[in-house]
XYZ file of C-alpha atoms in Angstrom:
578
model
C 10.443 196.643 97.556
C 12.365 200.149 97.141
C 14.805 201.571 99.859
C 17.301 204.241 99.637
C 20.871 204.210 101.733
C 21.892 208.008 101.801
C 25.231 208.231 103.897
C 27.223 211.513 103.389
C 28.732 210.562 100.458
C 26.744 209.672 97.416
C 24.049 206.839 97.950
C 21.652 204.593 96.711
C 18.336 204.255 95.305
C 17.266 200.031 95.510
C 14.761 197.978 94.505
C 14.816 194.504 95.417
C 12.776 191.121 94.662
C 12.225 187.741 95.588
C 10.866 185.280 92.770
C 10.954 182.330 90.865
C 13.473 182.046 87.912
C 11.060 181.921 85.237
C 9.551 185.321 86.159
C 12.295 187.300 85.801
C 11.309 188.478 82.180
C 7.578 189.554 83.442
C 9.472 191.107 86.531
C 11.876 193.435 84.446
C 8.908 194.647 81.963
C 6.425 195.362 85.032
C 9.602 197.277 87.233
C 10.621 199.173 84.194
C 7.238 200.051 82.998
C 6.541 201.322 86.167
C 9.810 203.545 86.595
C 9.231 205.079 83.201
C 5.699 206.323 83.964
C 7.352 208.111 86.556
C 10.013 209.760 84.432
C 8.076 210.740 81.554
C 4.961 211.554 83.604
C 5.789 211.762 87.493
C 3.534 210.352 90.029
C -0.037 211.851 91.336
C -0.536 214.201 94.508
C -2.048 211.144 96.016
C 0.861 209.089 95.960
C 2.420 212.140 96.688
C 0.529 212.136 99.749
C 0.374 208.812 101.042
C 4.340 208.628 100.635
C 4.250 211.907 103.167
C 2.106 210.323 105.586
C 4.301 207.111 105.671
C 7.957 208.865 105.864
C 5.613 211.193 108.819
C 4.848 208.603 110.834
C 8.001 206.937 110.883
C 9.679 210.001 112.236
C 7.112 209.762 115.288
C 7.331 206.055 115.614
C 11.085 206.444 116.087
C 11.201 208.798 119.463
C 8.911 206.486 121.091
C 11.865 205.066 123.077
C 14.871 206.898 124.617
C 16.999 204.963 122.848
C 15.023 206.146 119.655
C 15.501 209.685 120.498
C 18.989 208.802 121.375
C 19.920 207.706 118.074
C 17.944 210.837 116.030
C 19.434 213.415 117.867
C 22.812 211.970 117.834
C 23.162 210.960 114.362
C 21.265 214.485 113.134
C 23.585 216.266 115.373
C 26.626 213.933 113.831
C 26.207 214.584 110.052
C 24.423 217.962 110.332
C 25.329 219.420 113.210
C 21.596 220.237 114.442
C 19.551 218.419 116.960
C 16.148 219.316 115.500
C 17.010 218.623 111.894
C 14.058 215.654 111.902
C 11.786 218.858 112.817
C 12.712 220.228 109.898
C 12.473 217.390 107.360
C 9.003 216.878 108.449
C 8.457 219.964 107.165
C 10.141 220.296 103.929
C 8.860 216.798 102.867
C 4.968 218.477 103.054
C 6.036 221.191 100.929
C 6.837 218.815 97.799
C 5.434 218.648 94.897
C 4.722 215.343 91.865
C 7.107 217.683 89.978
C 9.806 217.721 92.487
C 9.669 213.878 92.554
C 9.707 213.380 88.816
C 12.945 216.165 88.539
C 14.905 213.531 91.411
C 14.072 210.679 89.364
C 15.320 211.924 85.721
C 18.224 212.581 87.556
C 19.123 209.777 89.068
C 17.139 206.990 87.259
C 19.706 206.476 84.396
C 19.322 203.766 82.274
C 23.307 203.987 81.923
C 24.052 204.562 85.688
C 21.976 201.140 87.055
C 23.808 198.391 88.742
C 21.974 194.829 88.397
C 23.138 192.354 90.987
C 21.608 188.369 91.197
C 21.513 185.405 93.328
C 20.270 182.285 92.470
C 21.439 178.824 91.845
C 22.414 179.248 88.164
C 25.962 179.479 86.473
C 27.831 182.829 86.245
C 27.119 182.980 82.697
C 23.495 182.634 82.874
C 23.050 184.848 85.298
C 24.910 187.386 83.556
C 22.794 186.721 80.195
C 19.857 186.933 82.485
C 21.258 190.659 83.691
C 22.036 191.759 80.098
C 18.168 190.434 79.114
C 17.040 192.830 82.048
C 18.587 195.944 80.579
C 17.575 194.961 77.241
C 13.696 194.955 78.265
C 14.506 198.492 79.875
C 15.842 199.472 77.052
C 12.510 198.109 74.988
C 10.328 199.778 77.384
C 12.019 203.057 76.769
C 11.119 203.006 73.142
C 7.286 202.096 73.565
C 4.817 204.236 74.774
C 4.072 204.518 78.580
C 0.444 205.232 79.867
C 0.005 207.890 81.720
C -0.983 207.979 85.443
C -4.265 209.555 86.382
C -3.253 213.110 87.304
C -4.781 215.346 89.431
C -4.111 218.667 88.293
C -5.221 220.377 91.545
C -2.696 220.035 94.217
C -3.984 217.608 96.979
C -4.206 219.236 101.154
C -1.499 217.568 103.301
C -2.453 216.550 106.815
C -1.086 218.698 109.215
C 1.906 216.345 111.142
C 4.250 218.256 112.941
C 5.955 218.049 116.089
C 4.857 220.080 119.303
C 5.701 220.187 122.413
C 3.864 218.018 124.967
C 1.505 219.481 127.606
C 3.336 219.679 131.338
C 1.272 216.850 132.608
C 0.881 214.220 129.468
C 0.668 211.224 131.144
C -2.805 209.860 133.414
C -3.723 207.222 135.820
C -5.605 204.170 133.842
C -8.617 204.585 133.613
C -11.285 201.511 133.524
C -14.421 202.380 131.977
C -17.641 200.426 131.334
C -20.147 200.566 128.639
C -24.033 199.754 129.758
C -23.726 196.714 127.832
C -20.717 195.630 130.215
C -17.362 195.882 127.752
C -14.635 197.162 129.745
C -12.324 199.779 127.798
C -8.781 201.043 129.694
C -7.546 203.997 128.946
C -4.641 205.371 129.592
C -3.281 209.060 127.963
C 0.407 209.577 126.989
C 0.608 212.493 124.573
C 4.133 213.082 123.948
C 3.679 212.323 120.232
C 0.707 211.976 118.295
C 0.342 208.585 118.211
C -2.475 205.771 119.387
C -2.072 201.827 120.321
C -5.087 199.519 121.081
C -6.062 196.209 121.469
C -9.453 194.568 121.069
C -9.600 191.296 122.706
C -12.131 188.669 122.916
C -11.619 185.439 124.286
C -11.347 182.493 122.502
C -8.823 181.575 120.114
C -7.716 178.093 119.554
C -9.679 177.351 122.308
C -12.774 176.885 120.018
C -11.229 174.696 117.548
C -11.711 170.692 117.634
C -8.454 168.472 117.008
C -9.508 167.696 113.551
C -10.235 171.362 112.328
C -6.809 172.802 113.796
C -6.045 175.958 111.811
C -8.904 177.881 111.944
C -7.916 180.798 114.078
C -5.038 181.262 111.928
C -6.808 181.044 108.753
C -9.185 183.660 110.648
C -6.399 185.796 111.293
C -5.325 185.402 107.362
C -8.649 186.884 106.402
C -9.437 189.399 108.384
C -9.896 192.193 108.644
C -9.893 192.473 104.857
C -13.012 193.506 102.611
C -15.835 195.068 104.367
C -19.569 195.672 103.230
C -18.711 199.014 101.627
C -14.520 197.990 100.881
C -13.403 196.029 98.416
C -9.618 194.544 100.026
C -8.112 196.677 97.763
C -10.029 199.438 99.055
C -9.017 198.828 102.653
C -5.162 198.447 102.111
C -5.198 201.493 100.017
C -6.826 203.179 103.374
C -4.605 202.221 105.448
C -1.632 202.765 103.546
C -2.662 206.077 102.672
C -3.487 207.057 106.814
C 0.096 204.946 107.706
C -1.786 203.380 110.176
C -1.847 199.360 111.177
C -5.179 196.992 111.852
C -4.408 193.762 112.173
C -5.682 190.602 113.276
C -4.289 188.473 116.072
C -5.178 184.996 116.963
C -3.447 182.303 119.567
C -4.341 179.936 122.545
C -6.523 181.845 124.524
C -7.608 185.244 122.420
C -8.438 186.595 119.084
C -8.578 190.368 118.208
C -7.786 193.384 116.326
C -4.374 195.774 117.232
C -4.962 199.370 115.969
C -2.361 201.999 115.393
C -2.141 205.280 113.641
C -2.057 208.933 114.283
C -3.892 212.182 115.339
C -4.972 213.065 112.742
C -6.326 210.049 111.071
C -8.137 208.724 114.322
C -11.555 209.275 113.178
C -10.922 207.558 109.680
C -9.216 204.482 111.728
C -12.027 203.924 114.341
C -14.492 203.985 111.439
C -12.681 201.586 109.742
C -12.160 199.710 112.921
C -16.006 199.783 113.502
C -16.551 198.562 110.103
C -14.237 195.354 109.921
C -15.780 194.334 113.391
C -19.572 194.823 112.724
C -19.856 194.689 108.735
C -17.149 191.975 107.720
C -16.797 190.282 104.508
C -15.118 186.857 104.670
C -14.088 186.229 101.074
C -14.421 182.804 99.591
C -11.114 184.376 97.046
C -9.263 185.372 99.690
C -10.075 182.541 101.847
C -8.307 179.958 98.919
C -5.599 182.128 98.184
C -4.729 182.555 102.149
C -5.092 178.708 102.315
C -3.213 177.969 99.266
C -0.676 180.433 101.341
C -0.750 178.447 104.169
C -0.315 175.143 102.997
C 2.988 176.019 101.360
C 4.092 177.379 104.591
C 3.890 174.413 106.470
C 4.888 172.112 104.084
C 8.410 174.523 104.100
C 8.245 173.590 107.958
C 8.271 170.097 107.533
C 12.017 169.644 106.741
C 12.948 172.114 109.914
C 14.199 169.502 112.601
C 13.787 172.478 115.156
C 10.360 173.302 114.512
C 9.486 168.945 114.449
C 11.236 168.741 118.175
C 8.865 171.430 119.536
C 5.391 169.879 117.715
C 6.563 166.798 119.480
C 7.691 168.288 122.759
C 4.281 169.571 122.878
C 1.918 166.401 122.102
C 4.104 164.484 124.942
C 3.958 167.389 127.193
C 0.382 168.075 126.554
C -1.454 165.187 124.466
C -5.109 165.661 123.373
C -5.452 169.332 124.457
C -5.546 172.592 123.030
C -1.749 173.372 124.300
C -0.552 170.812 122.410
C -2.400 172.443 118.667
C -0.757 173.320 115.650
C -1.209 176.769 115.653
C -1.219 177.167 112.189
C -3.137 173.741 111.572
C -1.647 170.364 109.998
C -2.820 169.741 106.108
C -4.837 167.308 107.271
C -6.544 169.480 109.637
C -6.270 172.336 106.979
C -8.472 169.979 104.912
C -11.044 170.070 106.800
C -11.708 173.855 107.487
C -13.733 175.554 105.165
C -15.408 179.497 104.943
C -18.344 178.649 107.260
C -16.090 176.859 109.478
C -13.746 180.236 110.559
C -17.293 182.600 109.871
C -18.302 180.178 112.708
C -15.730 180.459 114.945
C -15.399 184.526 114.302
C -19.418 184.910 115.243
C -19.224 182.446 118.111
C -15.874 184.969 119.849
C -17.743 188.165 118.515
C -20.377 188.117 121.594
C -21.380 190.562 124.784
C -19.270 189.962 127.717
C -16.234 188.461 125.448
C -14.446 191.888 124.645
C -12.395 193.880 126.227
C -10.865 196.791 124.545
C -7.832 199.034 125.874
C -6.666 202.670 124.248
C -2.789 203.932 125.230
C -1.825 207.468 123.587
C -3.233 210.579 122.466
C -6.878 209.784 121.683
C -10.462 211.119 121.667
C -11.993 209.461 124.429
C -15.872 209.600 123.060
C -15.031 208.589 119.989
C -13.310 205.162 120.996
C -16.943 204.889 123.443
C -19.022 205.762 120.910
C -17.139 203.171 119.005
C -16.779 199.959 121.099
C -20.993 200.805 121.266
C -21.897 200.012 118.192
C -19.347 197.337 118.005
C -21.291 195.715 121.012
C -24.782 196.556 119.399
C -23.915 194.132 116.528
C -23.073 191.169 118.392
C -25.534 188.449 118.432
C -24.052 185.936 121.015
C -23.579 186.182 124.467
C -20.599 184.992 127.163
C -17.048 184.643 127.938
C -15.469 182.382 125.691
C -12.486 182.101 127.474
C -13.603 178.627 128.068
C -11.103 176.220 130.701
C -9.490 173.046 129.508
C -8.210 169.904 131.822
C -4.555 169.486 131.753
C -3.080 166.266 133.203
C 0.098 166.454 134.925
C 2.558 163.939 133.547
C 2.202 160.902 135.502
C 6.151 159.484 133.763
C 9.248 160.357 132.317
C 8.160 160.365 128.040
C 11.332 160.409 125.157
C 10.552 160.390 121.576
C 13.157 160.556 118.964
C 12.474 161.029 115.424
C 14.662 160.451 112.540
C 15.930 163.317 110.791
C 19.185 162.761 108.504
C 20.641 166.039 109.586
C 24.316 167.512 110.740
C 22.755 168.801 113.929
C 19.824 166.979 116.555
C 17.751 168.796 118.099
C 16.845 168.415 121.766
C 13.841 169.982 123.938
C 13.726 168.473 127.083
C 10.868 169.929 129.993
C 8.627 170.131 133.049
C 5.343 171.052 134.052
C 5.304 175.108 134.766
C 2.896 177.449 136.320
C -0.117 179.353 134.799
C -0.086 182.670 133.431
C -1.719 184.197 136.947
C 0.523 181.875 139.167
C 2.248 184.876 141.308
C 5.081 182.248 141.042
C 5.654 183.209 137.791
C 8.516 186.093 138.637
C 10.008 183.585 140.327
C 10.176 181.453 137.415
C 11.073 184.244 135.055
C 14.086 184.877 137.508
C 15.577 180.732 137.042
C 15.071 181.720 133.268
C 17.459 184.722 133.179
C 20.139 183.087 135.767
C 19.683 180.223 132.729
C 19.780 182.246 129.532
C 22.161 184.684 128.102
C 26.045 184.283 127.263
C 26.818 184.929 131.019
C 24.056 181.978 132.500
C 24.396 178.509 133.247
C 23.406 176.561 129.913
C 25.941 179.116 128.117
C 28.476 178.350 130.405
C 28.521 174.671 131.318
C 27.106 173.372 128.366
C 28.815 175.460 125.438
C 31.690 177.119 126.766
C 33.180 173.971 129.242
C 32.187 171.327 127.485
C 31.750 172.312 123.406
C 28.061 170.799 123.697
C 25.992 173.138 121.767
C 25.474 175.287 118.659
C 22.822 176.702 120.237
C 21.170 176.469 123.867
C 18.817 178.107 125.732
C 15.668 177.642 128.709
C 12.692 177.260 127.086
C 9.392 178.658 129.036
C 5.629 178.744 127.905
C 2.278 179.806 130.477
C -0.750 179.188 129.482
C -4.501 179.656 131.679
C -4.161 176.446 133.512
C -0.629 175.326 133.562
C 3.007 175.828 131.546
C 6.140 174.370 130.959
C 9.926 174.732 131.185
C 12.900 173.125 130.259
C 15.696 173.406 127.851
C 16.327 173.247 124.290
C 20.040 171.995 122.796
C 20.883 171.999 118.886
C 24.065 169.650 119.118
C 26.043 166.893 117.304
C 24.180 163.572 116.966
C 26.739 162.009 119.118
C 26.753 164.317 122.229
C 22.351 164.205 122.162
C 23.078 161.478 125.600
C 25.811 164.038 127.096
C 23.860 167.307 126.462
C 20.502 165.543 127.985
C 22.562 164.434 131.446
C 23.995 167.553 131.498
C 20.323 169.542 131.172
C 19.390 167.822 134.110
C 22.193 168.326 136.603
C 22.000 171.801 135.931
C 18.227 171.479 136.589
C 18.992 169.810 139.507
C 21.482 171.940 141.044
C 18.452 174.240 141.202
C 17.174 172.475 143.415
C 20.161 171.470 146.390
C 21.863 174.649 145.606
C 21.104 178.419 146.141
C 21.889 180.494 143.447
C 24.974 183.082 144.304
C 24.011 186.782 145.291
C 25.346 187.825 141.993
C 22.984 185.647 139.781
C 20.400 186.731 141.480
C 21.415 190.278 141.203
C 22.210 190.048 137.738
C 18.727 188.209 136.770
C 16.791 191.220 139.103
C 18.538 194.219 137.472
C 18.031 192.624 133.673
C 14.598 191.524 133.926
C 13.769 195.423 135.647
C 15.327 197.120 132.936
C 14.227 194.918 129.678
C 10.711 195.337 131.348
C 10.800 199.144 131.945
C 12.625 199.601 127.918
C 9.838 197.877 126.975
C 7.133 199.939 128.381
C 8.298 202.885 126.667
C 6.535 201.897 123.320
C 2.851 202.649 123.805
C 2.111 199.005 121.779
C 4.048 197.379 124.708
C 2.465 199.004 126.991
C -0.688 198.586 125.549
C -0.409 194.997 125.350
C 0.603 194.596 128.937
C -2.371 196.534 130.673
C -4.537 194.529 128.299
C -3.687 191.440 128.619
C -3.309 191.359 131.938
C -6.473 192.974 132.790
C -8.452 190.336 130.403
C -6.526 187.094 132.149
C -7.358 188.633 135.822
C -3.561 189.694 136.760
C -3.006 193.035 138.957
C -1.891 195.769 136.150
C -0.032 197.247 139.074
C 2.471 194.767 139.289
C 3.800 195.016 136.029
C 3.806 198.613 136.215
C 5.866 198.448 139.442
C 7.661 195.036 138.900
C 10.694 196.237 140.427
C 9.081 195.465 143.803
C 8.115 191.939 142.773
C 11.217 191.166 141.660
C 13.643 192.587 143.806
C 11.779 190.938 146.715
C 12.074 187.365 145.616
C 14.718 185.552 147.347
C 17.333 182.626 146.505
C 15.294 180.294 148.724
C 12.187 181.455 146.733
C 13.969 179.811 143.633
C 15.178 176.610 145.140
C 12.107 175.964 146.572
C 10.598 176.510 142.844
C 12.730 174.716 141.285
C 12.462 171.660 143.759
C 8.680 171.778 142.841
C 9.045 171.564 139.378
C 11.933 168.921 138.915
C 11.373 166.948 141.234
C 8.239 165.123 139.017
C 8.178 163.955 135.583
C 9.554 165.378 132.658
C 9.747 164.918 128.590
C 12.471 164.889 126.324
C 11.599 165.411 122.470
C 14.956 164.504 120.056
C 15.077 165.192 116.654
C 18.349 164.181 114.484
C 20.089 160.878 113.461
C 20.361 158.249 115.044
């Protein structure tokens, strides 16, 4: 990757890379090969184009937020002294030429003015000779001849991106809208930049995977959206590169779907993308290995991580034989066992009338995203909410299980049954969780700061359709594992005999208002929220005027919660020597 650091003194053009030592020779010829095609022959107006596009949308991305605006204005108004100098960028950037590009890097592309820095495992003195070989190949490079990059003589049209001020009203009401063939779509208009967030969501998820083939909503989510009918993968990235847009896949317990951002003025190019990678898909058998090749590596990277081991095992105690208790991303066992057909399968099984449910936050053309989510529907085959319920047992015992990891720290999850995902007790919950969490709650407090238990400590907290969890989770010494667990459970405990003071519960109310209100301001976020909770049955309302939920919950509303929960059997996972 390439990044630049330009303070008000001189700065820094960077490029950076992660590989394996033996690569380093074919990594210095393919860098510098690249940098001098663009010093002896510059770059094209498309690159030109698609690099506009990109630094465009960031400068839109970044006001989403007050805290965004905030820190343009202020730092604009700091080393230049004017509050609209991002307005002003935006518009010198579209007036650039390839030449302009190529003049910046002949400058400051010097052969004799390049740092090399390197970090690997090797002596100083290899890694030096390994530095020295780099600017040798540079220097190789220079001499040969460079191929020349298609060139488009005929300057390329820039997409109009500027800012503008918002219309008085720019906000509406959500509104819920239904297509004849029954797929809901929410809409909701915020124009103050020229942005769009949606979600498409169809049930489903890891909910239609079997125990053996566990996996295959992530591999789905590996593989698409990729190639299309009429796109080659390449094809597609270049696309949305060149709009700076996003579409990407999402997959988990419960849903699988597509997020979808970009701007004005590439809406129309987006949704007909959108369209495409939902009705004419092409799951590659190529892509499929080399996302499963991918995958496998991951997880066997996991397998050493104590932390990640305590939660796979907190979860098979706390929910054995179901769904909940999944690897996400599949065992290689279960990775064996999962082929193409298997995730086509599960893709055309979720991909069905009365399964999707699509939601639209920003400034949009509302027939187009209709017109859309039509012929989305008209290519689906099945038929039926997949959101299919599974039978969760509540723990009928206390369950430990310790596994042996020779490692300076154990790791320690301990937990309860929770509530569901619509249980209305679940503010209440959320409220135990921040008097919990944080440097100023309980677990910091007693546990760390009084009596030196923990690296790390937190309340751990998962809802699902039918049920949940919570608990606590403790990276500690091996020898203070007994301590820390006695010590979880007292303060669990004292949940449940003791009210919590007006000023935890104060302190819990006003955080929880304000992280949920910061987060809101992001159309994703908000996006998400409306979405989400409108597919799982929730009231959108609430989270939209939260403040009232939670500032009505009372201490006795929490004690009586957290008598219900730890009062009945719990499960402690412990990972770390013996």
């Amino acid at each position: 990757s390439a990044y630049t650091y330009n303070p008000v003194d001189s700065g820094l053009f960077t490029v950076s890379s992660k590989l394996t030592d033996q690569n380093f020779p074919e990594l210095f010829k393919a860098l510098f090969t690249e940098v001098e095609k663009v010093l002896k022959h510059g770059i094209t107006w498309t690159e030109l184009k698609k690099a506009v596009i990109n630094i465009s949308s960031e400068q839109f991305y970044s006001i989403e937020t007050v805290d965004g605006i905030a820190n343009k204005i202020g730092s604009e108004y700091f080393y230049l002294d004017d509050t609209k100098a991002y307005e002003k960028y935006l518009a010198k950037i579209q007036q650039l030429q390839p030449k302009d590009i190529q003049k910046v890097a002949q400058k400051y592309l010097d052969i004799n003015k390049t740092n090399f820095s390197i970090l690997n495992n090797k002596s100083k003195t290899e890694q030096i000779a390994c530095l020295k070989e780099g600017l040798k190949i540079w220097k190789q490079v220079k001499k040969s001849p460079v191929p020349n990059v298609e060139f488009t003589d005929k300057p390329i049209k820039m997409p109009k991106i500027k800012f503008s001020a918002p219309p008085k009203s720019s906000e509406t009401q959500i509104e819920f809208y239904k297509t004849k063939k029954g797929t809901e779509i929410l809409f909701k208009k915020i124009t103050d930049t020229p942005t769009t967030s949606a979600k498409i969501i169809f049930g489903g998820g890891s909910r239609l995977e079997t125990s053996a083939q566990q996996g295959v909503t992530e591999m789905l989510t590996r593989i698409w959206p990729s190639a299309t009918k009429t796109k080659s993968e390449a094809e597609y990235l270049t696309l949305i590169e060149e709009s700076a847009a996003g579409l990407n896949s999402f997959g988990g317990k419960n849903t699988n779907g597509l997020s979808v951002e970009y701007m004005k003025p590439f809406e129309k190019i987006m949704l007909d993308l959108t369209t495409e990678v939902v009705t004419e898909p092409v799951l590659s058998q190529d892509i499929f290995d080399r996302e499963m090749d991918v995958l496998k590596k991951q997880i066997l990277s996991k397998q050493d991580n104590p932390s990640y081991l305590c939660g796979r095992q907190f979860l098979q105690m706390m929910f054995p034989d179901t769904v909940m208790s999944y690897e996400q991303s599949g065992t290689l066992e279960t990775l064996n066992n999962i082929h193409l057909k298997d995730v086509e399968k599960s893709f055309n099984k979720f991909k069905a009338l009365g399964n999707m449910q699509v939601a639209v936050v920003g400034d949009y053309d509302r027939s187009r995203w209709i017109d859309a989510v039509e012929k989305m529907e008209n290519s689906f085959e099945a038929k039926g909410r997949q959101l299919k319920s599974v039978p969760i047992s509540q723990l009928t015992q206390n369950k430990q299980q310790f596994m042996k990891k020779d490692k300076e720290q154990s790791h320690v999850m301990i937990g309860w049954n929770g509530v569901s995902l619509t249980d209305p007790r679940r503010y209440v919950l959320q409220i135990m969780q921040a008097v919990l969490s944080g440097q100023g709650g309980r677990l910091f407090i007693e546990l760390r700061d009084k009596n030196s238990l923990a690296y790390s400590v937190s309340p751990i907290k998962m809802e699902t359709l039918e049920t949940g969890y919570f608990g606590g989770y403790i990276a500690c010494s091996p020898d203070k594992v007994t301590k820390a667990i006695e010590m979880f459970k007292d303060e669990f405990n004292k949940l449940t005999t003791t009210l919590i003071s007006d000023e935890e519960l104060q302190r819990a109310q006003k955080y929880l208002i304000g992280q949920n209100d910061i987060g809101l301001q992001r159309k994703s976020s908000f996006c998400n929220m409306i979405a989400f909770d409108h597919f799982y049955g929730n009231k959108i309302d609430d989270n939209l005027h939260v403040q009232k939920i939670y500032n009505a919950i009372t201490q006795e509303d929490v004690r009586k919660l957290a008598n219900d929960l730890f009062s009945k059997n719990y499960v402690t996972s412990i990972v770390g020597r013996e």
